[in-house]
Amino acid sequence: MPRGRPDEEALTADIIALASQYGRYGYRRITALLRDAGWAVNVKRVERLWRRVGLKVPQKQPKRSRLWLGNGSCVRLRPERPNHVWSYDFVESRTHDGRKFRMLNLIDEFTRECLSIRIDRRLRSTDVIDVLSDQFILRGVPDHIRSDNGPEVVAMAVREWIAAVGARTAYIEPGSPWENGYCESFNAKLRDELLNGEIFYSLAEAKIVIEGWRQHYNTKRPHSSLGYRPPAPEVVQWPAPPSGAASPATPAVAPRPIMH
């Protein structure tokens, strides 16, 4: 009779636990999480155990046909470095009482990092300016800001403010969501992995849960286009500085030589 490895049961239990926690992840993304947790496993072994216990990702919704421009053109500004192109878009959901709330998602297209998610019942052009100004202070002004041509983002106040701080706008054509593909992809992940499986009983609860998912997305969630690494992994200093070490602001004083 074939005998499995000694750690087979523990590995299978971890695979089932991760699959239960992240129901929309496949075995490749689960493999990346196992490696981060310390397992030295390859994709083939995880796939074998994945299929043995009958795990699979539920079927997604059927795809919709695309809307194309009349001339079939699609001009894309591709990101080349961090802070080159940021994009933002709006997503809508509801609390348990049926009331709508909106999310303003801002991402860096090159690093795939979600810089901010602003949540409120209504979002206006002043909210867009507020979110962008906070990130400009923290990260600097990007070269381009991509967005759709909805009523919130074509407001003259937003366009004038973006131009005043030195950035340039890159609006997409009407009915052309693929031109804002990075943000559309993020929105789909947010809805598939969180919004479709959560019941929010209040706006405050929605803000806390969605912000927790954003932190997980940036620091833990494996991203396939980044080699199954997270967009902004947490940095751990190793080895840790010795206890009692002097800080850079207060350098240690060298001992004086003993005079005989």
Coordinates of C-alpha atoms in Angstrom, one line a residue:
M1 CA 0.0 0.0 0.0
P2 CA 1.3 3.5 -0.8
R3 CA 2.2 5.5 2.3
G4 CA 2.0 9.3 2.3
R5 CA 4.5 11.7 3.8
P6 CA 4.4 12.3 7.5
D7 CA 3.2 15.8 7.1
E8 CA 0.4 14.9 4.7
E9 CA -2.4 15.3 7.2
A10 CA -1.2 18.6 8.5
L11 CA -0.7 20.0 5.0
T12 CA -4.2 18.8 4.0
A13 CA -5.7 20.5 7.1
D14 CA -4.0 23.8 6.3
I15 CA -5.2 23.6 2.6
I16 CA -8.8 23.0 3.8
A17 CA -8.5 25.8 6.3
L18 CA -7.2 28.3 3.7
A19 CA -9.8 27.2 1.2
S20 CA -12.5 27.7 3.8
Q21 CA -11.2 31.2 4.6
Y22 CA -10.7 32.3 1.0
G23 CA -13.4 30.6 -0.9
R24 CA -12.6 32.3 -4.2
Y25 CA -9.0 31.2 -4.3
G26 CA -7.7 28.4 -6.4
Y27 CA -4.9 25.9 -5.6
R28 CA -2.2 28.2 -7.1
R29 CA -3.0 31.1 -4.8
I30 CA -3.4 28.7 -1.9
T31 CA 0.1 27.4 -2.7
A32 CA 1.5 30.9 -2.4
L33 CA -0.2 31.4 1.0
L34 CA 1.2 28.0 2.2
R35 CA 4.7 29.1 1.2
D36 CA 4.3 32.3 3.1
A37 CA 3.2 30.3 6.1
G38 CA 6.5 28.2 6.0
W39 CA 5.5 25.2 3.9
A40 CA 8.1 24.0 1.3
V41 CA 5.6 22.7 -1.2
N42 CA 5.1 22.9 -5.0
V43 CA 2.0 23.5 -7.0
K44 CA 1.7 19.9 -8.1
R45 CA 1.5 18.5 -4.6
V46 CA -1.0 21.1 -3.5
E47 CA -3.1 20.4 -6.6
R48 CA -3.1 16.6 -5.9
L49 CA -4.2 17.1 -2.3
W50 CA -6.7 19.8 -3.5
R51 CA -8.4 17.3 -5.8
R52 CA -8.2 14.4 -3.4
V53 CA -10.4 16.2 -0.8
G54 CA -12.8 17.5 -3.5
L55 CA -12.0 21.2 -3.3
K56 CA -12.9 23.5 -6.2
V57 CA -13.7 27.1 -6.8
P58 CA -17.4 27.7 -7.4
Q59 CA -18.3 28.6 -11.0
K60 CA -18.3 32.3 -11.8
Q61 CA -21.1 34.2 -13.4
P62 CA -21.4 33.9 -17.3
K63 CA -19.3 36.4 -19.2
R64 CA -21.0 39.3 -20.9
S65 CA -20.3 40.5 -24.4
R66 CA -18.1 43.6 -24.7
L67 CA -19.1 47.0 -26.0
W68 CA -16.7 48.2 -28.6
L69 CA -16.2 51.7 -30.0
G70 CA -17.5 52.5 -33.4
N71 CA -14.0 52.5 -35.0
G72 CA -12.7 49.6 -32.8
S73 CA -9.9 51.8 -31.4
C74 CA -8.6 51.4 -27.9
V75 CA -5.7 53.7 -26.8
R76 CA -4.1 52.7 -23.6
L77 CA -1.6 54.5 -21.3
R78 CA 0.4 51.7 -19.7
P79 CA 2.0 52.2 -16.3
E80 CA 5.8 52.0 -16.4
R81 CA 6.8 52.6 -12.7
P82 CA 5.2 53.3 -9.3
N83 CA 3.3 56.6 -9.1
H84 CA 3.2 56.8 -12.9
V85 CA -0.6 56.1 -13.4
W86 CA -3.2 56.0 -10.7
S87 CA -6.8 55.0 -11.4
Y88 CA -10.0 55.3 -9.5
D89 CA -13.6 54.1 -9.9
F90 CA -16.8 53.8 -8.0
V91 CA -18.4 50.6 -6.7
E92 CA -21.9 50.3 -5.3
S93 CA -23.3 47.9 -2.7
R94 CA -26.1 47.8 0.0
T95 CA -26.4 47.4 3.7
H96 CA -28.8 44.9 5.2
D97 CA -31.7 47.4 5.3
G98 CA -31.5 47.9 1.5
R99 CA -29.8 51.3 1.6
K100 CA -27.1 51.9 -1.0
F101 CA -23.5 52.9 -0.2
R102 CA -20.7 53.7 -2.6
M103 CA -17.0 53.0 -2.6
L104 CA -14.3 55.1 -4.2
N105 CA -11.4 52.8 -5.0
L106 CA -8.0 54.3 -5.8
I107 CA -5.1 52.0 -7.0
D108 CA -1.6 52.3 -8.4
E109 CA -1.7 50.5 -11.7
F110 CA 2.0 49.5 -11.7
T111 CA 2.2 48.0 -8.3
R112 CA -1.5 46.9 -8.1
E113 CA -1.7 48.4 -4.6
C114 CA -5.0 49.7 -3.4
L115 CA -4.1 53.1 -2.0
S116 CA -7.5 53.9 -0.5
I117 CA -11.2 52.9 -0.4
R118 CA -13.5 55.8 0.6
I119 CA -17.0 54.6 1.7
D120 CA -20.1 56.7 2.2
R121 CA -23.7 56.9 1.3
R122 CA -22.9 59.5 -1.3
L123 CA -19.6 60.5 -2.9
R124 CA -19.2 63.8 -4.6
S125 CA -16.3 65.6 -6.4
T126 CA -15.2 67.0 -3.0
D127 CA -14.7 63.4 -1.8
V128 CA -12.6 62.6 -4.8
I129 CA -10.4 65.7 -4.1
D130 CA -10.1 64.8 -0.4
V131 CA -9.0 61.2 -1.2
L132 CA -6.5 62.3 -3.8
S133 CA -5.0 65.1 -1.7
D134 CA -4.4 62.7 1.2
Q135 CA -2.5 60.3 -1.0
F136 CA -0.6 63.1 -2.7
I137 CA 0.7 64.1 0.7
L138 CA 1.7 60.6 1.6
R139 CA 3.1 59.4 -1.8
G140 CA 3.6 62.4 -4.0
V141 CA 1.8 63.5 -7.1
P142 CA 1.5 60.8 -9.9
D143 CA 2.1 61.6 -13.5
H144 CA -1.4 60.6 -14.7
I145 CA -4.8 59.9 -13.0
R146 CA -7.1 57.6 -15.0
S147 CA -10.9 57.6 -14.4
D148 CA -14.1 57.1 -16.2
N149 CA -16.3 59.9 -17.5
G150 CA -19.1 59.6 -14.9
P151 CA -20.8 62.6 -13.4
E152 CA -18.6 62.7 -10.3
V153 CA -15.2 62.7 -12.0
V154 CA -15.9 65.1 -14.9
A155 CA -16.7 67.9 -12.4
M156 CA -14.8 71.0 -13.3
A157 CA -13.5 71.3 -9.7
V158 CA -11.8 67.9 -9.9
R159 CA -10.2 68.6 -13.3
E160 CA -9.0 72.0 -12.3
W161 CA -7.6 70.7 -9.0
I162 CA -5.7 67.8 -10.6
A163 CA -4.2 70.2 -13.2
A164 CA -3.2 72.7 -10.4
V165 CA -1.2 70.1 -8.5
G166 CA 0.8 69.0 -11.6
A167 CA -0.9 65.8 -12.6
R168 CA -2.7 65.0 -15.9
T169 CA -6.1 63.3 -16.3
A170 CA -6.6 60.3 -18.6
Y171 CA -10.3 59.8 -19.1
I172 CA -11.6 56.6 -20.8
E173 CA -14.0 56.5 -23.7
P174 CA -17.7 56.0 -22.9
G175 CA -18.7 52.3 -22.8
S176 CA -15.0 51.2 -22.8
P177 CA -14.4 49.7 -19.3
W178 CA -11.4 47.7 -20.6
E179 CA -9.4 51.0 -20.9
N180 CA -9.6 51.2 -17.1
G181 CA -8.8 47.5 -16.8
Y182 CA -6.6 47.6 -13.7
C183 CA -9.3 49.2 -11.6
E184 CA -12.1 47.1 -13.2
S185 CA -10.1 44.0 -12.2
F186 CA -9.7 45.2 -8.7
N187 CA -13.4 46.0 -8.5
A188 CA -14.3 42.5 -9.6
K189 CA -12.0 40.9 -7.0
L190 CA -13.5 43.2 -4.3
R191 CA -17.1 42.1 -5.3
D192 CA -16.3 38.4 -5.8
E193 CA -14.2 37.8 -2.7
L194 CA -15.9 40.2 -0.2
L195 CA -19.1 42.0 -1.2
N196 CA -20.9 39.0 -2.6
G197 CA -20.3 37.0 0.6
E198 CA -20.9 39.6 3.4
I199 CA -24.0 41.1 5.0
F200 CA -23.3 44.6 6.3
Y201 CA -25.8 45.6 9.0
S202 CA -24.5 49.2 9.2
L203 CA -22.2 51.6 7.3
A204 CA -19.7 51.5 10.1
E205 CA -19.4 47.7 9.9
A206 CA -18.9 48.0 6.1
K207 CA -16.1 50.5 6.6
I208 CA -14.3 48.3 9.1
V209 CA -14.7 45.0 7.1
I210 CA -13.8 46.5 3.7
E211 CA -10.7 48.3 5.2
G212 CA -9.5 45.0 6.7
W213 CA -9.9 43.3 3.3
R214 CA -7.9 46.2 1.7
Q215 CA -5.1 45.6 4.1
H216 CA -5.1 41.9 3.4
Y217 CA -5.2 42.5 -0.4
N218 CA -2.1 44.8 -0.2
T219 CA 0.0 42.8 2.3
K220 CA -1.1 39.1 2.1
R221 CA -3.2 38.2 -0.9
P222 CA -1.1 36.6 -3.7
H223 CA -1.4 38.4 -7.0
S224 CA -1.0 36.2 -10.1
S225 CA 0.4 39.0 -12.3
L226 CA 3.1 39.7 -9.6
G227 CA 4.4 36.1 -9.4
Y228 CA 1.9 35.2 -6.7
R229 CA 3.3 37.9 -4.3
P230 CA 1.2 40.6 -2.6
P231 CA 1.3 44.2 -4.0
A232 CA 2.8 45.7 -0.9
P233 CA 4.1 43.0 1.5
E234 CA 4.8 43.9 5.1
V235 CA 8.5 44.5 5.8
V236 CA 10.1 42.8 8.8
Q237 CA 13.5 43.9 10.1
W238 CA 15.8 40.9 10.6
P239 CA 17.8 40.5 12.7
A240 CA 16.0 42.7 15.2
P241 CA 18.1 45.5 16.7
P242 CA 19.6 44.6 20.1
S243 CA 17.8 45.9 23.2
G244 CA 19.1 49.1 24.5
A245 CA 20.7 50.1 21.2
A246 CA 21.0 53.8 20.6
S247 CA 18.6 55.3 18.1
P248 CA 19.9 57.2 15.0
A249 CA 18.9 60.4 16.6
T250 CA 21.0 59.8 19.7
P251 CA 24.2 58.1 18.6
A252 CA 26.2 56.1 21.1
V253 CA 29.2 57.9 22.6
A254 CA 32.5 56.0 22.1
P255 CA 34.3 55.1 25.3
R256 CA 37.3 57.2 26.2
P257 CA 40.7 55.6 26.2
I258 CA 42.3 54.9 29.6
M259 CA 45.3 57.1 30.2
H260 CA 48.2 55.6 32.2

